[in-house]
Amino acid sequence: MAKVQFKTYTPNEIVLFPSNLGERIPKDHPVRLLSRIVDGLDLTELIRTYKSGGTTPFHPRMLLKVVFYAYMNNIYSCRKIEDAMNWNIQYMWLSGNQHPSFSTINRFRSEHMKDCVNRLFIQVVKIMVALGQVSLDVQYIDGTKIESVANKYTFVWKKATLTNKAKLEEKIKSVLRQIDEGIAQDNAPSKEEGAATDAIDSEHLQQLIDKVNEENSRLAQGSKEDKEKARQRQKAVNKLQKHQEKLKEYEDKLDTMGFRNSYSKTDPDATFMRMKEDAMNNGQTKPGYNLQIGTENQYITNFAFYRNPMDSTTLPSFLTLDQARWGKLPKEVCADSGYGSEQNYEFMENNGIEAYVKYNWFHKEQHRPFRNDPFRMENMYYNREDDYYVCPMGQHMEHVGHNKSVSDNGYISWIDTYRAQRCEGCPLRGQCFKGKGNRTINVNHQLRRYKEKAFERLTSERGLFHRSKRPVEPEAVFGQIKTDKQYKRFRHRGFSKIQMDFGILAMAFNLQKLIKNVGKDQIKAVMEAFSALFGLFLASLWPLWKKFRKGESSVNKNRQLSNRNLIAA
């Protein structure tokens, strides 16, 4: 019997890797296409974030390739990325066998990438446009809540803060009355300045304390009675000083909260919201952010974060971000009923956007019980010329009022009121309504007109196409991000850092999908033409983006100012 021969096995050889790491990576491997795409990106703004002097930094193009590839493979920890660069041949090839530490990778993300994510995201999406994957003319919009890294028990609630602040103000007034009515009156603001509101702020209280201390110093140099009076006042002043510090704390909390109803102590930018991922199934609120994305062909073409948990108020700002990023608005927008508000319909109509957006009860009003109910306001006959409704008994419901309604975000709606002339003795009264007096209905005519237009669009052939595609657009992307990518919770604190982190994820997500859908030869041809033309495109969009960011900053300041004025009133 012949002797069995084995291949040579020498684990202690000095050289185990090939002389060229690329020999072990197939020519059509995704890592090669990723490297080619990143080589074509304009990193001018990213390079500007580096300063000369000190030790020579790692090249940002190399770090960008490594970070993108790590996010494509569900690796978000800097320590795990560092570990992969030591043993994974694909990371070694991307990095040129360099080995930056985890702190270098984290500093690259948190400091250098933070202000450059938007321009890089624009470049990645424009590559997809050049390859014919997206057109930026259609956008499917949806939102989800993603939990913050903050502790879920570090909440600060506006209602509780306002209640405690009001109780503290009563204590302060009581102490002021104990000190000296004359001094309190001399230093109180006049009615013209707003004293009628009985509001007390920490700054005015500190001025009052300082004046009382000056008066005490003068009394302490006087007679025995004056000294005793000064000692009694000093006890009250000590209480006031503690109250002033607590009052300042409440004011700072309300200032941090702004227009929100809560925030987290360990992540002040996070708002407490109800999450779909609720392990206890008890509806517990957790600190998080409202993520809004726009997709086309399951590519992320727009994203933004909001502190407000409601989707309906985010659409105008989100579409304005499209204008800032691409220099145009989408021609068609498709979204669910959470976005079907009067303000959103008006914004889209004024900007020439075809709104395939559902509204509340869109499905319910198509059911037979709803359509056949003659007592519903939606099914009553309306005479536009003479402006009256007709009830099921044929009685005219005349116009009796025109009132203004202001939403939480300041949008003004006009509500018209109609009332029947005589409901007493009507045989249908028990089925019509059960209140006292004559039946009254409130109608928002503009919203009703928008709903009629939306119904026509949504039931058209194009509308049915968008409605069938919407569940597999943003909802599928959210499923892939949260389930496939295991991206269910942020790993950073603060608004700017979570935008940076998700921006990297969105680019990696798009690139991974792009590499699967497009051949390497097509990517190479487009990148050669793309790198020459993209500088001009960025130069034209940069002023729009700066204008948008400036506008967002002023809106947030105005919201905080109006909230402060409301609290003072």
Coordinates of C-alpha atoms in Angstrom, one line a residue:
M1 CA 0.0 0.0 0.0
A2 CA 1.4 3.5 -1.1
K3 CA 2.2 6.0 1.6
V4 CA -0.2 8.9 1.9
Q5 CA 1.3 12.3 1.0
F6 CA 0.2 15.6 2.5
K7 CA 0.8 19.2 1.5
T8 CA 3.5 21.0 3.4
Y9 CA 2.2 22.6 6.6
T10 CA 4.6 25.1 8.3
P11 CA 2.6 27.4 10.6
N12 CA 5.7 29.2 11.9
E13 CA 6.7 30.6 8.4
I14 CA 7.7 34.2 8.5
V15 CA 5.5 35.1 5.4
L16 CA 2.1 33.6 5.1
F17 CA 0.3 36.2 3.1
P18 CA 0.9 36.7 -0.6
S19 CA 3.1 39.6 -1.7
N20 CA 0.0 41.3 -3.1
L21 CA -3.1 41.1 -1.0
G22 CA -5.2 41.7 -4.1
E23 CA -4.3 38.3 -5.4
R24 CA -6.6 36.7 -2.8
I25 CA -9.6 39.0 -3.6
P26 CA -11.8 38.1 -6.7
K27 CA -11.9 40.7 -9.5
D28 CA -15.7 41.1 -9.2
H29 CA -15.7 41.3 -5.4
P30 CA -17.9 44.1 -3.9
V31 CA -14.9 45.5 -2.0
R32 CA -13.2 46.3 -5.4
L33 CA -16.3 48.2 -6.7
L34 CA -16.6 50.1 -3.4
S35 CA -12.9 51.1 -3.6
R36 CA -13.5 52.3 -7.2
I37 CA -16.6 54.4 -6.2
V38 CA -14.9 56.0 -3.2
D39 CA -11.8 56.8 -5.4
G40 CA -14.2 58.9 -7.6
L41 CA -15.7 60.9 -4.8
D42 CA -14.7 64.6 -4.2
L43 CA -13.2 64.7 -0.7
T44 CA -12.1 68.4 -0.8
E45 CA -14.4 69.4 2.1
L46 CA -13.4 66.4 4.2
I47 CA -9.6 67.1 3.7
R48 CA -10.2 70.7 4.8
T49 CA -11.2 69.4 8.3
Y50 CA -7.5 68.3 8.8
K51 CA -4.9 70.8 10.2
S52 CA -1.2 70.8 9.4
G53 CA 1.4 70.0 12.0
G54 CA 1.9 67.1 14.4
T55 CA 2.1 63.6 13.3
T56 CA 1.0 62.6 9.7
P57 CA -2.7 61.5 9.7
F58 CA -4.1 58.5 7.9
H59 CA -5.5 59.4 4.5
P60 CA -9.3 60.2 4.8
R61 CA -10.0 58.2 1.6
M62 CA -8.6 55.1 3.1
L63 CA -10.6 55.6 6.3
L64 CA -13.8 56.3 4.3
K65 CA -13.5 53.1 2.4
V66 CA -12.9 51.1 5.6
V67 CA -15.9 52.7 7.4
F68 CA -18.2 52.2 4.4
Y69 CA -17.3 48.6 4.1
A70 CA -17.7 48.0 7.9
Y71 CA -21.2 49.5 7.8
M72 CA -22.0 47.4 4.8
N73 CA -21.1 44.3 6.9
N74 CA -23.0 45.4 10.1
I75 CA -19.9 46.5 11.9
Y76 CA -20.5 49.8 13.7
S77 CA -18.1 49.6 16.7
C78 CA -14.7 51.3 16.2
R79 CA -13.0 48.5 18.2
K80 CA -14.5 45.9 15.9
I81 CA -13.4 47.8 12.8
E82 CA -9.9 48.0 14.2
D83 CA -10.0 44.2 14.9
A84 CA -11.2 43.5 11.4
M85 CA -8.3 45.5 9.9
N86 CA -5.9 43.2 11.7
W87 CA -7.3 39.8 10.5
N88 CA -9.7 40.4 7.5
I89 CA -7.8 40.4 4.2
Q90 CA -10.5 42.6 2.6
Y91 CA -10.0 45.4 5.2
M92 CA -6.3 45.0 4.9
W93 CA -6.5 45.5 1.1
L94 CA -8.7 48.6 1.5
S95 CA -6.4 50.1 4.1
G96 CA -3.2 49.3 2.3
N97 CA -2.3 47.1 5.3
Q98 CA -2.3 50.2 7.6
H99 CA -3.7 49.8 11.1
P100 CA -5.3 52.9 12.6
S101 CA -6.4 52.5 16.2
F102 CA -10.1 52.5 17.2
S103 CA -9.7 56.1 18.6
T104 CA -8.4 57.3 15.2
I105 CA -11.4 55.7 13.5
N106 CA -13.8 57.2 16.1
R107 CA -12.2 60.6 15.7
F108 CA -12.5 60.4 11.9
R109 CA -16.3 59.7 12.2
S110 CA -17.1 62.1 15.1
E111 CA -14.9 65.1 14.1
H112 CA -14.1 65.0 10.4
M113 CA -17.2 63.2 9.0
K114 CA -19.7 65.2 11.1
D115 CA -19.9 68.2 8.8
C116 CA -19.2 66.4 5.6
V117 CA -21.8 63.7 5.6
N118 CA -24.3 65.7 3.6
R119 CA -22.0 66.5 0.6
L120 CA -20.8 62.9 0.5
F121 CA -24.4 61.7 0.6
I122 CA -25.3 64.0 -2.3
Q123 CA -22.4 62.5 -4.3
V124 CA -23.4 58.9 -3.7
V125 CA -27.0 59.6 -4.7
K126 CA -25.9 61.5 -7.9
I127 CA -23.9 58.4 -8.8
M128 CA -27.1 56.4 -8.6
V129 CA -28.9 59.0 -10.8
A130 CA -26.1 58.7 -13.4
L131 CA -26.5 54.9 -13.4
G132 CA -30.2 55.2 -13.9
Q133 CA -31.1 53.7 -10.5
V134 CA -33.1 56.7 -9.3
S135 CA -34.6 59.8 -10.9
L136 CA -35.3 62.0 -7.9
D137 CA -38.7 62.8 -9.5
V138 CA -40.6 60.3 -7.2
Q139 CA -40.3 60.0 -3.5
Y140 CA -41.9 57.5 -1.1
I141 CA -41.8 59.0 2.4
D142 CA -42.2 57.4 5.8
G143 CA -40.9 57.7 9.3
T144 CA -39.8 55.6 12.3
K145 CA -38.5 56.1 15.8
I146 CA -35.0 55.0 16.7
E147 CA -34.0 54.8 20.3
S148 CA -31.2 56.9 21.7
V149 CA -28.3 55.6 23.6
A150 CA -29.5 57.6 26.6
N151 CA -30.8 56.0 29.8
K152 CA -34.6 55.6 29.5
Y153 CA -35.2 56.8 33.1
T154 CA -33.4 60.1 32.8
F155 CA -36.6 62.0 31.6
V156 CA -37.5 65.6 32.1
W157 CA -41.2 66.4 31.4
K158 CA -42.4 69.8 30.5
K159 CA -45.7 69.5 32.4
A160 CA -44.0 68.5 35.6
T161 CA -41.4 71.3 35.2
L162 CA -44.1 73.9 34.7
T163 CA -46.0 72.6 37.7
N164 CA -43.0 72.7 40.0
K165 CA -41.9 76.1 38.7
A166 CA -45.4 77.5 39.5
K167 CA -45.2 76.1 43.1
L168 CA -41.7 77.5 43.5
E169 CA -42.9 81.0 42.4
E170 CA -45.6 80.9 45.1
K171 CA -42.9 80.1 47.7
I172 CA -40.8 83.0 46.4
K173 CA -43.7 85.4 46.6
S174 CA -44.4 84.3 50.2
V175 CA -40.7 84.9 51.2
L176 CA -40.7 88.3 49.5
R177 CA -43.7 89.3 51.6
Q178 CA -41.9 88.4 54.7
I179 CA -38.8 90.5 53.9
D180 CA -40.1 94.0 53.4
E181 CA -43.2 95.1 51.4
G182 CA -41.6 98.4 50.7
I183 CA -38.4 96.9 49.1
A184 CA -40.5 94.3 47.2
Q185 CA -42.7 97.0 45.7
D186 CA -39.8 99.3 44.9
N187 CA -38.0 96.6 42.9
A188 CA -41.1 95.0 41.3
P189 CA -41.6 95.7 37.6
S190 CA -44.3 98.1 36.5
K191 CA -47.5 96.9 34.9
E192 CA -46.3 98.4 31.6
E193 CA -43.3 96.1 31.8
G194 CA -45.5 93.0 32.3
A195 CA -46.0 92.8 36.1
A196 CA -49.7 91.9 35.5
T197 CA -48.6 88.4 34.5
D198 CA -47.1 87.9 38.1
A199 CA -44.2 86.1 36.4
I200 CA -40.9 85.8 38.3
D201 CA -37.6 85.1 36.5
S202 CA -34.3 84.1 38.1
E203 CA -32.5 87.2 36.8
H204 CA -34.9 89.7 38.3
L205 CA -35.0 87.7 41.6
Q206 CA -31.1 87.8 41.8
Q207 CA -31.2 91.6 41.4
L208 CA -33.8 91.8 44.2
I209 CA -31.6 89.6 46.4
D210 CA -28.6 91.8 45.7
K211 CA -30.5 95.0 46.7
V212 CA -31.8 93.4 49.9
N213 CA -28.2 92.4 50.7
E214 CA -27.1 96.0 50.2
E215 CA -29.9 97.2 52.5
N216 CA -28.9 94.5 55.1
S217 CA -25.3 95.7 55.0
R218 CA -26.5 99.3 55.8
L219 CA -28.8 98.1 58.6
A220 CA -26.0 96.0 60.2
Q221 CA -24.1 99.2 60.9
G222 CA -27.0 100.8 62.7
S223 CA -28.8 100.4 66.0
K224 CA -29.6 97.2 67.8
E225 CA -33.1 97.1 66.3
D226 CA -31.7 97.5 62.8
K227 CA -29.2 94.7 63.4
E228 CA -32.0 92.4 64.5
K229 CA -34.0 93.4 61.5
A230 CA -31.0 92.6 59.2
R231 CA -30.6 89.2 60.8
Q232 CA -34.3 88.3 60.2
R233 CA -34.0 89.5 56.6
Q234 CA -30.8 87.5 56.1
K235 CA -32.6 84.2 56.9
A236 CA -35.2 85.0 54.3
V237 CA -32.5 86.0 51.8
N238 CA -30.8 82.6 52.3
K239 CA -34.1 80.9 51.4
L240 CA -34.5 83.2 48.4
Q241 CA -31.0 82.3 47.2
K242 CA -31.8 78.6 47.2
H243 CA -35.1 79.3 45.4
Q244 CA -33.3 81.4 42.8
E245 CA -30.9 78.5 42.0
K246 CA -33.8 76.1 41.7
L247 CA -35.8 78.6 39.5
K248 CA -32.8 79.0 37.2
E249 CA -32.6 75.2 36.9
Y250 CA -36.3 75.1 35.9
E251 CA -35.7 77.9 33.3
D252 CA -32.7 76.1 31.9
K253 CA -34.8 72.9 31.5
L254 CA -37.6 74.7 29.7
D255 CA -35.0 76.4 27.5
T256 CA -33.4 73.1 26.6
M257 CA -36.8 71.5 26.0
G258 CA -38.0 74.2 23.6
F259 CA -41.2 73.3 21.8
R260 CA -40.9 69.6 22.9
N261 CA -42.7 68.0 25.9
S262 CA -39.7 66.1 27.2
Y263 CA -36.0 65.5 26.9
S264 CA -33.3 63.1 28.4
K265 CA -30.8 64.3 30.9
T266 CA -28.0 62.2 29.3
D267 CA -29.0 63.1 25.7
P268 CA -30.8 66.5 25.8
D269 CA -31.5 66.4 22.0
A270 CA -33.5 63.2 22.5
T271 CA -37.3 63.3 23.1
F272 CA -39.3 60.6 24.9
M273 CA -41.4 58.7 22.3
R274 CA -43.3 55.5 22.1
M275 CA -41.3 52.9 20.2
K276 CA -42.5 49.9 18.1
E277 CA -39.7 47.9 19.5
D278 CA -41.1 47.6 23.0
A279 CA -39.7 44.6 24.8
M280 CA -42.0 44.9 27.8
N281 CA -45.1 45.5 25.6
N282 CA -46.3 48.2 28.1
G283 CA -46.2 51.3 25.9
Q284 CA -43.3 52.7 27.8
T285 CA -41.8 55.9 26.3
K286 CA -38.0 55.9 25.6
P287 CA -35.6 58.6 24.5
G288 CA -35.3 58.7 20.7
Y289 CA -35.4 60.5 17.5
N290 CA -38.0 60.6 14.7
L291 CA -36.3 59.5 11.5
Q292 CA -37.8 60.5 8.2
I293 CA -36.6 59.0 4.9
G294 CA -37.5 59.3 1.3
T295 CA -36.8 56.3 -1.0
E296 CA -37.0 55.4 -4.7
N297 CA -36.4 51.9 -5.9
Q298 CA -35.5 51.1 -2.3
Y299 CA -32.6 53.6 -2.3
I300 CA -32.5 56.3 0.4
T301 CA -32.7 59.6 -1.5
N302 CA -33.3 61.8 1.5
F303 CA -33.2 61.6 5.3
A304 CA -33.7 63.9 8.2
F305 CA -34.1 63.7 12.0
Y306 CA -36.8 65.5 14.1
R307 CA -37.4 65.9 17.8
N308 CA -41.1 65.9 17.3
P309 CA -42.6 62.4 17.4
M310 CA -45.5 63.3 15.0
D311 CA -45.0 62.7 11.3
S312 CA -47.6 65.1 10.0
T313 CA -45.6 68.2 11.0
T314 CA -42.3 67.1 9.4
L315 CA -43.3 67.0 5.7
P316 CA -42.8 70.7 4.6
S317 CA -39.3 70.8 6.2
F318 CA -38.4 67.4 4.8
L319 CA -39.3 68.4 1.2
T320 CA -37.5 71.7 1.6
L321 CA -34.4 69.6 2.4
D322 CA -34.9 68.0 -1.0
Q323 CA -34.7 71.5 -2.5
A324 CA -31.5 72.2 -0.6
R325 CA -29.9 68.9 -1.6
W326 CA -30.9 68.5 -5.2
G327 CA -31.9 71.9 -6.3
K328 CA -35.5 70.7 -7.0
L329 CA -38.5 69.2 -5.4
P330 CA -39.8 65.7 -6.3
K331 CA -42.7 65.7 -8.9
E332 CA -44.6 63.0 -7.1
V333 CA -44.8 62.2 -3.4
C334 CA -46.4 59.1 -1.9
A335 CA -47.0 58.7 1.8
D336 CA -49.4 57.2 4.3
S337 CA -52.3 58.8 6.2
G338 CA -50.0 60.2 8.9
Y339 CA -49.0 62.9 6.4
G340 CA -52.5 63.8 5.2
S341 CA -52.9 67.2 6.9
E342 CA -54.2 70.5 5.4
Q343 CA -50.7 72.1 5.8
N344 CA -49.0 69.3 3.9
Y345 CA -51.5 69.2 1.1
E346 CA -51.3 73.0 0.8
F347 CA -47.5 72.9 0.7
M348 CA -47.4 70.3 -2.0
E349 CA -50.1 72.0 -4.1
N350 CA -48.3 75.4 -4.0
N351 CA -45.0 73.8 -5.1
G352 CA -46.5 71.8 -8.0
I353 CA -46.1 68.3 -6.3
E354 CA -48.5 65.5 -7.2
A355 CA -49.6 64.3 -3.8
Y356 CA -50.4 60.6 -3.6
V357 CA -50.9 61.0 0.2
K358 CA -53.7 59.3 2.1
Y359 CA -55.7 61.0 4.7
N360 CA -57.6 59.7 7.8
W361 CA -60.5 57.4 7.0
F362 CA -59.4 57.1 3.3
H363 CA -60.2 53.4 3.5
K364 CA -63.1 53.6 5.9
E365 CA -65.1 56.0 3.8
Q366 CA -65.0 53.5 0.9
H367 CA -66.8 50.9 3.0
R368 CA -70.5 50.4 2.4
P369 CA -71.7 51.3 6.0
F370 CA -69.9 54.6 5.7
R371 CA -71.1 55.5 2.2
N372 CA -74.7 54.5 3.0
D373 CA -74.9 56.5 6.3
P374 CA -77.0 59.6 5.4
F375 CA -76.4 61.3 8.8
R376 CA -72.6 61.7 8.3
M377 CA -71.5 65.2 7.4
E378 CA -69.4 63.8 4.5
N379 CA -72.6 62.3 2.8
M380 CA -74.8 65.4 3.2
Y381 CA -75.5 67.5 0.1
Y382 CA -73.7 70.9 0.1
N383 CA -74.9 73.9 -2.0
R384 CA -71.8 75.8 -2.9
E385 CA -73.6 78.8 -4.4
D386 CA -75.8 79.5 -1.4
D387 CA -73.4 78.0 1.2
Y388 CA -75.7 75.6 3.1
Y389 CA -75.9 71.9 3.8
V390 CA -79.1 69.7 3.6
C391 CA -79.8 67.3 6.4
P392 CA -81.5 63.9 5.7
M393 CA -84.9 65.4 6.4
G394 CA -84.3 68.1 3.7
Q395 CA -83.8 70.9 6.2
H396 CA -81.2 73.6 5.3
M397 CA -78.3 73.9 7.7
E398 CA -77.3 77.5 7.4
H399 CA -73.9 79.0 7.8
V400 CA -73.6 80.5 11.4
G401 CA -69.9 80.9 12.0
H402 CA -66.3 81.3 10.6
N403 CA -63.6 80.5 13.2
K404 CA -59.8 80.3 13.2
S405 CA -58.0 77.2 14.4
V406 CA -54.3 77.2 15.2
S407 CA -52.3 74.0 15.3
D408 CA -49.4 73.2 17.6
N409 CA -46.9 74.2 15.0
G410 CA -48.6 77.5 14.2
Y411 CA -50.6 76.6 11.1
I412 CA -53.9 78.5 10.8
S413 CA -57.1 76.7 9.5
W414 CA -60.5 78.2 9.1
I415 CA -63.5 76.2 10.3
D416 CA -67.1 77.0 9.1
T417 CA -70.0 76.2 11.3
Y418 CA -73.5 75.2 10.0
R419 CA -76.6 74.7 12.2
A420 CA -80.1 73.3 11.4
Q421 CA -83.1 75.6 11.9
R422 CA -85.3 73.3 13.9
C423 CA -84.6 69.7 15.0
E424 CA -87.3 69.5 17.6
G425 CA -89.9 66.9 16.7
C426 CA -87.8 65.5 13.8
P427 CA -88.6 61.7 13.5
L428 CA -84.9 61.1 12.6
R429 CA -83.4 63.0 15.5
G430 CA -82.5 59.8 17.5
Q431 CA -80.5 58.5 14.5
C432 CA -79.1 61.9 13.5
F433 CA -77.6 63.1 16.9
K434 CA -78.3 62.9 20.6
G435 CA -77.3 66.3 21.8
K436 CA -79.5 69.2 22.9
G437 CA -80.7 71.9 20.6
N438 CA -80.3 71.9 16.9
R439 CA -77.6 69.9 15.2
T440 CA -74.4 71.7 14.4
I441 CA -71.5 70.6 12.1
N442 CA -68.0 72.1 11.7
V443 CA -66.5 71.9 8.2
N444 CA -63.0 72.8 7.0
H445 CA -63.8 73.4 3.3
Q446 CA -60.1 73.7 2.2
L447 CA -59.2 70.4 3.8
R448 CA -62.3 68.8 2.2
R449 CA -61.2 70.1 -1.2
Y450 CA -57.7 68.7 -0.7
K451 CA -59.1 65.3 0.3
E452 CA -61.3 65.2 -2.8
K453 CA -58.2 65.8 -5.0
A454 CA -56.2 63.2 -3.0
F455 CA -59.0 60.6 -3.5
E456 CA -59.1 61.2 -7.2
R457 CA -55.3 60.7 -7.4
L458 CA -55.2 57.7 -5.1
T459 CA -57.9 55.9 -7.0
S460 CA -56.4 56.6 -10.4
E461 CA -54.2 54.1 -12.3
R462 CA -51.1 56.0 -11.3
G463 CA -52.3 56.2 -7.7
L464 CA -53.0 52.5 -7.5
F465 CA -49.4 51.9 -8.8
H466 CA -47.9 54.1 -6.1
R467 CA -50.1 52.6 -3.4
S468 CA -49.0 49.1 -4.4
K469 CA -45.4 50.1 -4.4
R470 CA -45.3 52.2 -1.2
P471 CA -45.3 49.1 1.3
V472 CA -42.2 47.8 -0.5
E473 CA -40.4 51.1 -0.5
P474 CA -39.7 52.9 2.8
E475 CA -41.2 50.2 4.9
A476 CA -39.0 47.6 3.3
V477 CA -35.9 49.9 3.8
F478 CA -36.8 50.3 7.5
G479 CA -37.1 46.5 7.7
Q480 CA -33.7 46.0 6.1
I481 CA -32.0 48.6 8.3
K482 CA -33.5 47.4 11.6
T483 CA -33.5 43.6 10.9
D484 CA -30.8 42.9 8.4
K485 CA -28.4 45.7 9.5
Q486 CA -29.4 45.4 13.2
Y487 CA -29.5 49.1 13.4
K488 CA -32.1 49.6 16.1
R489 CA -30.4 52.0 18.5
F490 CA -28.0 54.8 18.1
R491 CA -24.5 54.6 19.6
H492 CA -23.9 58.3 19.8
R493 CA -25.4 61.2 21.7
G494 CA -26.5 64.5 20.2
F495 CA -28.2 65.6 17.0
S496 CA -25.1 66.2 14.9
K497 CA -23.5 62.9 15.8
I498 CA -26.6 60.7 15.0
Q499 CA -27.0 62.5 11.7
M500 CA -23.3 61.7 11.0
D501 CA -23.8 58.0 12.0
F502 CA -27.0 57.4 10.0
G503 CA -25.6 59.4 7.1
I504 CA -22.7 56.9 6.9
L505 CA -25.2 54.0 7.2
A506 CA -27.4 55.5 4.4
M507 CA -24.5 55.8 2.0
A508 CA -23.2 52.3 2.8
F509 CA -26.8 50.9 2.4
N510 CA -27.1 52.6 -1.0
L511 CA -23.6 51.5 -2.2
Q512 CA -24.3 47.9 -1.2
K513 CA -27.5 47.8 -3.1
L514 CA -25.9 49.7 -6.0
I515 CA -23.1 47.2 -6.3
K516 CA -25.6 44.3 -6.3
N517 CA -27.7 45.9 -9.0
V518 CA -25.1 47.4 -11.4
G519 CA -22.2 45.7 -13.2
K520 CA -18.6 46.7 -12.6
D521 CA -18.0 47.9 -16.2
Q522 CA -21.0 50.3 -15.9
I523 CA -19.7 51.6 -12.6
K524 CA -16.3 52.2 -14.0
A525 CA -17.6 54.2 -17.1
V526 CA -19.9 56.3 -15.0
M527 CA -17.3 57.1 -12.3
E528 CA -14.8 58.4 -14.9
A529 CA -17.4 60.8 -16.3
F530 CA -18.9 61.5 -12.9
S531 CA -15.7 62.7 -11.2
A532 CA -15.2 65.4 -13.8
L533 CA -18.7 66.8 -13.6
F534 CA -19.5 66.6 -9.9
G535 CA -17.4 69.6 -8.9
L536 CA -19.6 72.0 -10.8
F537 CA -22.8 70.4 -9.4
L538 CA -21.6 70.8 -5.8
A539 CA -20.6 74.4 -6.4
S540 CA -24.2 75.2 -7.6
L541 CA -25.9 73.4 -4.6
W542 CA -23.7 74.6 -1.8
P543 CA -25.4 78.0 -1.4
L544 CA -28.8 76.3 -1.3
W545 CA -27.7 73.9 1.5
K546 CA -26.2 76.8 3.5
K547 CA -29.4 78.8 3.1
F548 CA -31.5 75.7 4.3
R549 CA -29.3 75.2 7.4
K550 CA -29.5 78.9 8.3
G551 CA -33.3 78.8 7.9
E552 CA -33.6 75.6 10.1
S553 CA -31.5 77.3 12.8
S554 CA -33.7 80.5 12.7
V555 CA -36.8 78.3 12.9
N556 CA -35.6 76.5 16.0
K557 CA -34.6 79.8 17.6
N558 CA -38.1 81.3 16.9
R559 CA -39.8 78.2 18.3
Q560 CA -37.7 78.4 21.5
L561 CA -38.4 82.2 21.7
S562 CA -42.2 81.7 21.3
N563 CA -42.2 78.9 23.8
R564 CA -40.4 81.1 26.3
N565 CA -42.9 83.9 25.8
L566 CA -45.7 81.4 26.2
I567 CA -44.3 80.3 29.5
A568 CA -43.8 83.9 30.7
A569 CA -47.4 84.6 29.9

